[in-house]
Short mmCIF file of C-alpha atoms in Angstrom, two decimals:
data_model
loop_
_atom_site.label_atom_id
_atom_site.label_comp_id
_atom_site.label_asym_id
_atom_site.label_seq_id
_atom_site.Cartn_x
_atom_site.Cartn_y
_atom_site.Cartn_z
CA MET N 1 -225.71 -40.09 37.92
CA GLU N 2 -228.24 -38.96 40.43
CA ARG N 3 -231.12 -36.65 39.22
CA GLU N 4 -232.34 -34.19 41.50
CA GLU N 5 -236.50 -33.29 41.27
CA VAL N 6 -236.78 -29.96 39.82
CA GLY N 7 -240.79 -29.48 39.63
CA GLY N 8 -242.32 -32.76 38.03
CA VAL N 9 -245.55 -33.13 35.90
CA GLU N 10 -247.50 -31.01 37.96
CA ALA N 11 -245.36 -28.71 37.50
CA LEU N 12 -245.17 -29.40 33.89
CA GLN N 13 -249.01 -29.85 33.44
CA MET N 14 -249.65 -26.47 34.37
CA VAL N 15 -247.60 -24.84 31.79
CA ALA N 16 -249.29 -27.58 29.18
CA SER N 17 -252.97 -26.30 30.90
CA ARG N 18 -251.74 -22.78 30.25
CA THR N 19 -251.62 -23.35 27.10
CA PHE N 20 -254.83 -25.89 26.52
CA ASP N 21 -257.01 -23.50 28.27
CA SER N 22 -255.85 -20.12 26.77
CA VAL N 23 -256.97 -21.88 23.19
CA SER N 24 -259.60 -24.06 24.58
CA LYS N 25 -261.60 -19.77 25.63
CA GLN N 26 -260.82 -18.99 21.95
CA LEU N 27 -262.58 -22.08 20.79
CA GLU N 28 -265.64 -21.47 23.19
CA TYR N 29 -265.80 -18.13 21.12
CA ILE N 30 -268.42 -17.82 18.58
CA ASP N 31 -268.75 -15.03 16.51
CA ASP N 32 -272.94 -14.57 16.38
CA THR N 33 -272.77 -11.25 14.83
CA LEU N 34 -270.73 -12.50 11.70
CA PRO N 35 -271.56 -9.51 9.27
CA ALA N 36 -273.92 -11.08 6.53
CA GLU N 37 -271.92 -8.61 3.74
CA THR N 38 -268.65 -9.50 2.92
CA ASN N 39 -266.55 -7.37 2.01
CA GLY N 40 -264.61 -9.26 -0.78
CA TYR N 41 -262.59 -12.20 -0.94
CA ILE N 42 -258.82 -13.34 0.09
CA ARG N 43 -257.20 -16.33 -1.32
CA VAL N 44 -253.94 -16.92 1.28
CA ASP N 45 -250.89 -18.14 -1.31
CA CYS N 46 -248.91 -20.25 1.21
CA TYR N 47 -245.30 -21.48 0.56
CA GLY N 48 -242.88 -23.78 1.57
CA GLY N 49 -242.85 -26.91 3.72
CA LEU N 50 -246.62 -28.49 4.83
CA ASN N 51 -246.20 -27.11 8.07
CA GLN N 52 -245.22 -23.15 7.00
CA MET N 53 -247.84 -23.76 4.68
CA ARG N 54 -250.45 -24.86 8.13
CA ARG N 55 -249.02 -21.56 9.65
CA ASP N 56 -249.73 -19.29 6.73
CA LEU N 57 -253.18 -20.54 5.90
CA CYS N 58 -253.92 -20.27 10.15
CA ASP N 59 -252.30 -16.95 10.03
CA GLY N 60 -254.32 -16.13 6.69
CA VAL N 61 -258.13 -17.12 8.23
CA GLY N 62 -257.47 -14.63 11.29
CA VAL N 63 -256.09 -11.73 8.41
CA ALA N 64 -259.20 -12.64 6.53
CA ARG N 65 -261.97 -12.31 9.84
CA LEU N 66 -260.24 -8.94 10.42
CA LEU N 67 -261.25 -8.09 7.18
CA ASN N 68 -264.76 -9.34 7.91
CA ALA N 69 -263.28 -10.89 3.92
CA THR N 70 -264.93 -14.62 2.29
CA LEU N 71 -261.93 -17.06 2.24
CA VAL N 72 -261.24 -18.69 -0.66
CA LEU N 73 -259.01 -22.03 -0.76
CA PRO N 74 -255.73 -21.54 0.09
CA LYS N 75 -253.27 -21.80 -3.10
CA PHE N 76 -250.54 -24.15 -2.47
CA GLU N 77 -247.65 -23.13 -4.17
CA VAL N 78 -245.62 -25.86 -6.05
CA ALA N 79 -242.53 -25.99 -5.25
CA ALA N 80 -239.88 -28.24 -7.12
CA TYR N 81 -236.95 -27.56 -4.45
CA TRP N 82 -239.46 -29.26 -1.92
CA ASN N 83 -240.00 -32.09 -4.68
CA GLU N 84 -243.74 -30.95 -4.05
CA SER N 85 -246.87 -30.57 -6.43
CA SER N 86 -249.42 -31.47 -3.76
CA GLY N 87 -252.05 -28.85 -3.76
CA PHE N 88 -254.65 -28.27 0.00
CA ALA N 89 -257.09 -30.58 -1.12
CA ASP N 90 -254.51 -33.25 -1.98
CA VAL N 91 -253.86 -33.16 1.66
CA PHE N 92 -256.22 -31.86 3.81
CA ASP N 93 -260.54 -32.62 3.94
CA VAL N 94 -261.82 -29.95 2.12
CA ASP N 95 -265.47 -30.18 2.95
CA TYR N 96 -264.48 -30.54 6.24
CA PHE N 97 -262.74 -27.63 6.45
CA ILE N 98 -265.22 -25.41 5.35
CA GLN N 99 -268.02 -27.02 7.56
CA GLN N 100 -265.62 -26.05 10.69
CA MET N 101 -265.02 -22.57 10.26
CA ASN N 102 -268.72 -22.43 9.65
CA GLY N 103 -269.45 -19.44 11.78
CA PHE N 104 -265.84 -18.82 12.60
CA ILE N 105 -265.72 -17.01 8.85
CA LYS N 106 -266.99 -18.49 5.24
CA VAL N 107 -265.04 -19.93 3.18
CA VAL N 108 -265.82 -21.08 -0.64
CA LYS N 109 -264.64 -23.28 -3.19
CA GLU N 110 -265.57 -21.09 -5.84
CA LEU N 111 -265.45 -17.34 -6.81
CA PRO N 112 -268.64 -15.74 -7.43
CA PRO N 113 -269.08 -15.50 -12.11
CA GLU N 114 -268.08 -11.74 -11.77
CA LEU N 115 -264.54 -12.62 -10.20
CA SER N 116 -263.90 -16.09 -11.26
CA SER N 117 -262.38 -15.40 -14.08
CA LYS N 118 -259.89 -12.97 -12.61
CA GLU N 119 -256.59 -12.89 -10.73
CA PRO N 120 -256.31 -11.58 -7.58
CA PHE N 121 -254.89 -8.75 -6.66
CA HIS N 122 -251.82 -9.68 -4.92
CA VAL N 123 -251.44 -7.16 -1.77
CA ASP N 124 -247.61 -7.10 0.13
CA CYS N 125 -247.57 -8.11 3.73
CA SER N 126 -244.08 -8.70 4.89
CA LYS N 127 -244.24 -5.89 6.61
CA ARG N 128 -248.45 -5.93 8.18
CA LYS N 129 -248.05 -7.64 11.59
CA GLY N 130 -250.62 -6.37 13.86
CA GLN N 131 -254.49 -5.89 13.16
CA TYR N 132 -254.20 -1.92 12.26
CA ASP N 133 -251.34 -2.52 9.42
CA TYR N 134 -254.44 -4.87 7.80
CA VAL N 135 -257.32 -2.76 8.29
CA GLU N 136 -255.81 0.56 7.23
CA SER N 137 -253.49 -0.76 4.73
CA VAL N 138 -254.76 -4.36 3.04
CA LEU N 139 -258.65 -3.73 3.43
CA PRO N 140 -258.57 -0.52 0.89
CA PHE N 141 -257.17 -2.84 -1.89
CA LEU N 142 -259.77 -5.64 -0.92
CA LEU N 143 -262.76 -2.49 -1.31
CA GLU N 144 -261.52 -1.58 -4.72
CA HIS N 145 -260.13 -4.83 -5.67
CA HIS N 146 -262.94 -7.09 -4.56
CA TYR N 147 -260.35 -10.34 -4.72
CA ILE N 148 -256.63 -10.12 -3.35
CA SER N 149 -254.19 -13.00 -2.67
CA LEU N 150 -251.67 -12.56 0.26
CA THR N 151 -249.29 -14.12 2.64
CA PRO N 152 -248.98 -13.32 6.17
CA ALA N 153 -245.96 -12.07 7.27
CA MET N 154 -244.13 -14.81 9.81
CA SER N 155 -244.23 -12.82 12.68
CA GLN N 156 -247.74 -12.14 13.54
CA ARG N 157 -248.90 -9.63 16.64
CA ARG N 158 -251.78 -12.60 16.78
CA ASP N 159 -251.84 -11.45 20.73
CA ARG N 160 -253.37 -7.87 19.79
CA TYR N 161 -255.96 -9.62 18.03
CA PRO N 162 -260.14 -9.48 18.55
CA GLN N 163 -261.18 -12.39 20.10
CA TYR N 164 -263.56 -12.87 17.55
CA ALA N 165 -260.33 -12.97 14.92
CA LYS N 166 -258.23 -15.21 17.71
CA ALA N 167 -261.37 -17.67 17.73
CA SER N 168 -261.16 -18.20 13.84
CA LEU N 169 -257.20 -18.65 13.99
CA CYS N 170 -257.64 -21.36 16.80
CA GLN N 171 -260.68 -22.63 15.21
CA ALA N 172 -258.43 -23.30 11.58
CA CYS N 173 -255.51 -24.06 13.29
CA TYR N 174 -256.78 -27.09 16.28
CA ASN N 175 -260.06 -28.16 14.92
CA ALA N 176 -260.39 -27.38 11.38
CA LEU N 177 -257.55 -28.93 9.38
CA ARG N 178 -258.06 -32.82 9.09
CA LEU N 179 -256.32 -35.23 6.33
CA THR N 180 -257.96 -36.30 3.90
CA GLU N 181 -259.80 -40.31 3.88
CA SER N 182 -257.06 -41.52 2.00
CA LEU N 183 -254.12 -39.75 3.76
CA GLU N 184 -255.65 -40.74 7.40
CA LYS N 185 -255.94 -43.83 6.57
CA LYS N 186 -252.21 -44.47 5.71
CA ALA N 187 -250.77 -42.15 8.54
CA SER N 188 -252.99 -44.34 10.78
CA GLU N 189 -251.35 -47.14 9.20
CA LEU N 190 -248.22 -46.03 9.96
CA LEU N 191 -249.61 -45.52 13.18
CA GLU N 192 -250.29 -49.11 14.48
CA ALA N 193 -246.99 -50.25 12.33
CA ILE N 194 -244.63 -48.58 15.11
CA PRO N 195 -243.71 -50.49 18.30
CA LYS N 196 -245.25 -49.15 21.29
CA PRO N 197 -244.15 -47.28 23.43
CA PHE N 198 -242.58 -44.72 20.93
CA LEU N 199 -240.87 -41.48 20.67
CA SER N 200 -241.22 -39.47 17.40
CA LEU N 201 -237.95 -37.36 16.49
CA HIS N 202 -238.02 -35.29 14.33
CA LEU N 203 -234.15 -34.78 12.72
CA ARG N 204 -232.60 -32.08 10.72
CA PHE N 205 -229.45 -32.58 9.28
CA GLU N 206 -229.81 -32.30 6.04
CA PRO N 207 -227.86 -31.26 3.27
CA ASP N 208 -229.79 -27.55 2.37
CA MET N 209 -230.25 -27.50 5.90
CA VAL N 210 -226.99 -27.67 7.03
CA ALA N 211 -225.81 -25.46 3.83
CA TYR N 212 -228.60 -22.58 5.18
CA SER N 213 -226.89 -22.18 8.86
CA GLN N 214 -223.88 -21.48 7.31
CA CYS N 215 -222.25 -24.00 9.28
CA GLU N 216 -219.17 -25.67 8.90
CA TYR N 217 -218.14 -30.12 10.76
CA ALA N 218 -215.54 -31.94 11.00
CA GLY N 219 -216.04 -36.02 11.24
CA LEU N 220 -218.52 -36.04 8.44
CA SER N 221 -218.14 -38.65 5.26
CA PRO N 222 -216.81 -37.28 2.06
CA ALA N 223 -220.41 -37.83 0.59
CA SER N 224 -221.90 -35.61 3.18
CA MET N 225 -219.29 -33.05 2.51
CA GLN N 226 -219.79 -33.36 -0.94
CA ALA N 227 -223.78 -32.85 -0.68
CA ILE N 228 -223.44 -29.82 1.43
CA GLU N 229 -221.12 -28.27 -1.06
CA ALA N 230 -223.51 -28.64 -3.60
CA ALA N 231 -226.10 -26.99 -1.59
CA ARG N 232 -224.33 -24.08 -0.21
CA GLY N 233 -224.14 -21.79 -3.39
CA ASP N 234 -223.27 -17.96 -2.25
CA ARG N 235 -224.08 -19.06 1.81
CA LYS N 236 -220.32 -19.98 2.74
CA PRO N 237 -219.54 -21.17 6.03
CA TRP N 238 -218.91 -19.10 8.93
CA THR N 239 -215.07 -19.14 9.97
CA GLY N 240 -212.59 -18.12 12.61
CA GLU N 241 -214.01 -16.29 15.54
CA LEU N 242 -217.61 -15.78 13.70
CA ALA N 243 -217.98 -19.67 13.29
CA VAL N 244 -217.54 -19.83 17.29
CA ILE N 245 -220.05 -17.11 18.04
CA TRP N 246 -222.48 -18.82 15.33
CA ARG N 247 -222.76 -21.80 16.45
CA LYS N 248 -222.98 -20.58 20.81
CA ARG N 249 -225.93 -18.89 19.89
CA GLY N 250 -227.19 -22.42 18.92
CA LYS N 251 -227.51 -21.60 14.79
CA CYS N 252 -226.41 -24.58 14.14
CA PRO N 253 -228.08 -28.15 13.61
CA LEU N 254 -227.60 -31.13 16.03
CA THR N 255 -225.52 -34.11 14.03
CA PRO N 256 -227.94 -37.54 14.73
CA ASN N 257 -224.22 -38.41 16.39
CA GLU N 258 -224.73 -35.60 18.96
CA THR N 259 -228.15 -36.02 19.32
CA ALA N 260 -227.79 -39.69 20.52
CA PHE N 261 -224.80 -38.18 22.78
CA ILE N 262 -227.42 -35.71 24.35
CA LEU N 263 -229.76 -38.76 24.59
CA GLN N 264 -228.02 -40.52 26.49
CA ALA N 265 -227.05 -37.56 28.99
CA LEU N 266 -230.53 -37.20 29.63
CA SER N 267 -230.83 -40.67 30.41
CA VAL N 268 -233.21 -41.87 27.35
CA PRO N 269 -232.80 -45.72 27.13
CA THR N 270 -230.91 -46.95 24.01
CA ASN N 271 -233.51 -49.52 23.78
CA THR N 272 -235.85 -46.93 22.97
CA ASN N 273 -238.54 -47.44 20.60
CA ILE N 274 -238.02 -44.42 18.00
CA TYR N 275 -240.13 -42.79 14.77
CA LEU N 276 -237.58 -40.80 13.17
CA ALA N 277 -240.01 -38.21 11.21
CA ALA N 278 -237.31 -36.92 8.96
CA GLY N 279 -237.21 -35.59 5.69
CA ASP N 280 -235.42 -37.65 2.49
CA GLY N 281 -231.05 -36.52 2.25
CA LEU N 282 -231.15 -37.51 6.01
CA MET N 283 -227.13 -37.58 6.27
CA GLU N 284 -224.65 -39.09 9.15
CA ILE N 285 -227.90 -41.55 10.47
CA GLU N 286 -225.74 -44.13 11.51
CA GLY N 287 -224.57 -41.71 14.39
CA LEU N 288 -228.13 -42.45 16.06
CA THR N 289 -228.92 -45.87 14.74
CA SER N 290 -225.11 -47.73 16.21
CA VAL N 291 -226.26 -46.08 19.23
CA TYR N 292 -230.12 -45.88 19.63
CA THR N 293 -231.28 -49.40 17.65
CA ASN N 294 -235.08 -49.71 17.72
CA VAL N 295 -235.46 -46.66 14.71
CA VAL N 296 -237.86 -47.09 12.24
CA THR N 297 -239.05 -44.84 9.40
CA LYS N 298 -241.65 -44.14 7.19
CA SER N 299 -240.11 -45.98 4.50
CA ALA N 300 -239.61 -48.78 5.91
CA LEU N 301 -242.66 -49.33 7.29
CA LEU N 302 -244.87 -48.23 4.51
CA THR N 303 -244.86 -50.10 1.27
CA GLY N 304 -246.84 -50.00 -2.18
CA GLU N 305 -247.21 -47.48 -5.12
CA ASP N 306 -249.14 -45.04 -3.11
CA PHE N 307 -246.44 -44.25 -0.82
CA THR N 308 -244.01 -43.91 -3.69
CA ALA N 309 -245.79 -41.84 -5.53
CA MET N 310 -246.47 -39.33 -1.99
CA HIS N 311 -244.33 -36.37 -2.38
CA GLY N 312 -242.84 -33.88 0.35
CA ASN N 313 -246.33 -32.34 1.95
CA THR N 314 -248.35 -35.82 1.51
CA LYS N 315 -244.98 -37.18 3.62
CA ALA N 316 -244.61 -34.31 6.39
CA ALA N 317 -248.47 -35.07 6.75
CA LEU N 318 -247.93 -38.51 7.98
CA ASP N 319 -245.05 -37.36 10.12
CA TYR N 320 -247.29 -35.16 11.57
CA HIS N 321 -249.74 -36.90 12.30
CA VAL N 322 -247.42 -39.63 14.28
CA SER N 323 -246.33 -37.19 16.43
CA ILE N 324 -248.88 -35.51 17.74
CA ASN N 325 -250.52 -38.68 18.20
CA SER N 326 -246.87 -40.16 19.49
CA ASP N 327 -246.05 -40.75 23.03
CA SER N 328 -243.08 -38.86 23.55
CA TYR N 329 -242.18 -36.03 21.03
CA MET N 330 -238.93 -35.03 20.85
CA ALA N 331 -237.19 -31.84 18.24
CA THR N 332 -233.70 -31.16 17.80
CA TYR N 333 -234.42 -28.16 15.62
CA PHE N 334 -237.21 -25.61 16.71
CA GLY N 335 -238.80 -24.95 13.35
CA ASN N 336 -242.13 -24.85 11.43
CA MET N 337 -243.01 -28.76 12.41
CA ASP N 338 -242.36 -28.50 16.07
CA LYS N 339 -243.86 -25.60 16.74
CA MET N 340 -247.26 -26.93 15.14
CA VAL N 341 -246.91 -30.48 16.72
CA ALA N 342 -245.76 -29.07 20.27
CA ALA N 343 -248.72 -26.98 20.31
CA MET N 344 -251.53 -29.34 18.87
CA ARG N 345 -249.65 -32.04 21.83
CA ALA N 346 -250.04 -29.22 24.10
CA PHE N 347 -253.68 -29.01 23.26
CA LYS N 348 -254.27 -32.32 23.49
CA GLY N 349 -253.17 -32.66 26.68
CA LEU N 350 -249.72 -34.94 25.73
CA HIS N 351 -247.33 -33.17 27.33
CA LYS N 352 -244.56 -35.38 27.10
CA THR N 353 -242.53 -33.00 24.63
CA LEU N 354 -238.46 -32.02 24.91
CA PHE N 355 -236.62 -29.55 22.62
CA LEU N 356 -232.85 -30.06 22.38
CA GLY N 357 -230.58 -27.41 23.48
CA ARG N 358 -228.46 -26.64 20.99
CA ARG N 359 -226.75 -23.62 22.41
CA GLY N 360 -226.26 -25.33 25.29
CA PHE N 361 -224.53 -28.04 23.89
CA ALA N 362 -222.48 -25.31 21.87
CA GLU N 363 -221.72 -23.78 24.87
CA LEU N 364 -220.27 -27.23 26.96
CA THR N 365 -218.07 -28.73 24.23
CA ALA N 366 -216.93 -24.99 23.39
CA GLN N 367 -215.20 -25.13 26.95
CA GLY N 368 -213.61 -28.43 26.37
CA LEU N 369 -215.70 -30.95 28.30
CA LYS N 370 -216.43 -34.05 27.05
CA GLY N 371 -217.67 -37.68 28.14
CA LYS N 372 -219.10 -37.79 31.51
CA GLU N 373 -218.45 -34.49 32.23
CA LEU N 374 -220.14 -33.38 29.71
CA LYS N 375 -223.39 -35.40 30.28
CA GLN N 376 -223.79 -34.32 33.82
CA ALA N 377 -223.83 -31.00 32.28
CA LEU N 378 -225.70 -30.93 29.86
CA TRP N 379 -228.52 -32.73 31.93
CA LYS N 380 -228.10 -30.05 34.50
CA ALA N 381 -228.78 -27.37 31.29
CA HIS N 382 -231.68 -29.12 30.25
CA ARG N 383 -232.97 -29.17 33.88
CA ASP N 384 -232.55 -25.85 35.00
CA ASP N 385 -234.06 -24.45 30.70
CA PHE N 386 -237.24 -26.59 32.50
CA VAL N 387 -236.90 -24.51 35.27
CA ILE N 388 -237.54 -21.20 34.16
CA GLY N 389 -240.52 -22.70 31.27
CA THR N 390 -237.47 -22.85 27.64
CA ARG N 391 -238.05 -26.56 27.61
CA VAL N 392 -241.22 -28.27 27.59
CA CYS N 393 -240.17 -30.89 29.46
CA LEU N 394 -237.78 -33.32 30.79
CA ALA N 395 -236.21 -36.87 29.24
CA ARG N 396 -236.49 -38.67 31.92
CA LEU N 397 -240.22 -38.01 31.46
CA LEU N 398 -240.87 -39.12 27.89
CA LEU N 399 -241.00 -42.41 28.74
#
């Protein structure tokens, strides 16, 4: 199938350069007027998987700087659901974080004696999204109690922050978070073991993910169906016309089989080295590995008791490290990890990043397209998305 140029590397580099320049300008800024006196202490309480907690921490740094607060080391919530028990210091280098934030915001390991025995006053920030929300609604609690905890709302208006708060947030996200020495050593060992060049693929098709999406799939194995049903709880799948509408909105995760089909449609060679950046419990993986045979995983490449003893956060940290350093990165969803990885890759000048279009795939298959005709339409859909800026790059630029 003939491929026509749609902007090429130059257009891609222009988009990525804008991202890099925007962040770089923030990081060049250090507030020389960082107040000597603090308004109090803030602990950011982080929930979910590692990359969601990373996002919450970065936002929390921005909020703390807005309120002229001193940041206490964040609390990573222990979550049985994520098979998780590791805290911030188990994943990230604490001393390095404190050092890198110097000049942007003060970070402390311990509270002063008069506050050390107290639990923080928790402030609900679920509806706080902008600068004045925090100044008008959260600052009074900080001044009253001197020590508060908060979890930033998911949708922040960071673009409206003053420059000193933007700079602090960007410094935390892009420069201050380094893995612990032992974890970074393990991540480097993993990166070295992967055949080069390689594509890091973040594939999401776990039972809880499918159950949460409220989507149904035909042709899954009995074991997969049983696992999905066990994870559904009260979240029943959509049926009839509502199910069709939901799928056309791009709400349904791509199966490994669908992922392999789209990769072929985008002319990604079937002998491509692929690192599978995925958690435990991935279903129907044979749909991918039967087509793309050079697929490797961290569990296959790393051995030893230290790896076996790792929890969700530390394993996710390995996937993140590999993905931001891979020759190319592809995601079948657009979750927290994908957003964090894409942003860091753009910051590092790594432009070969691709997000597959679930909505386009659903719309085209609903039209009854199959085989070669479907592959041609999928190529065109991703090409058109690239032209209008809704994709990071096209697959032909990946390898």
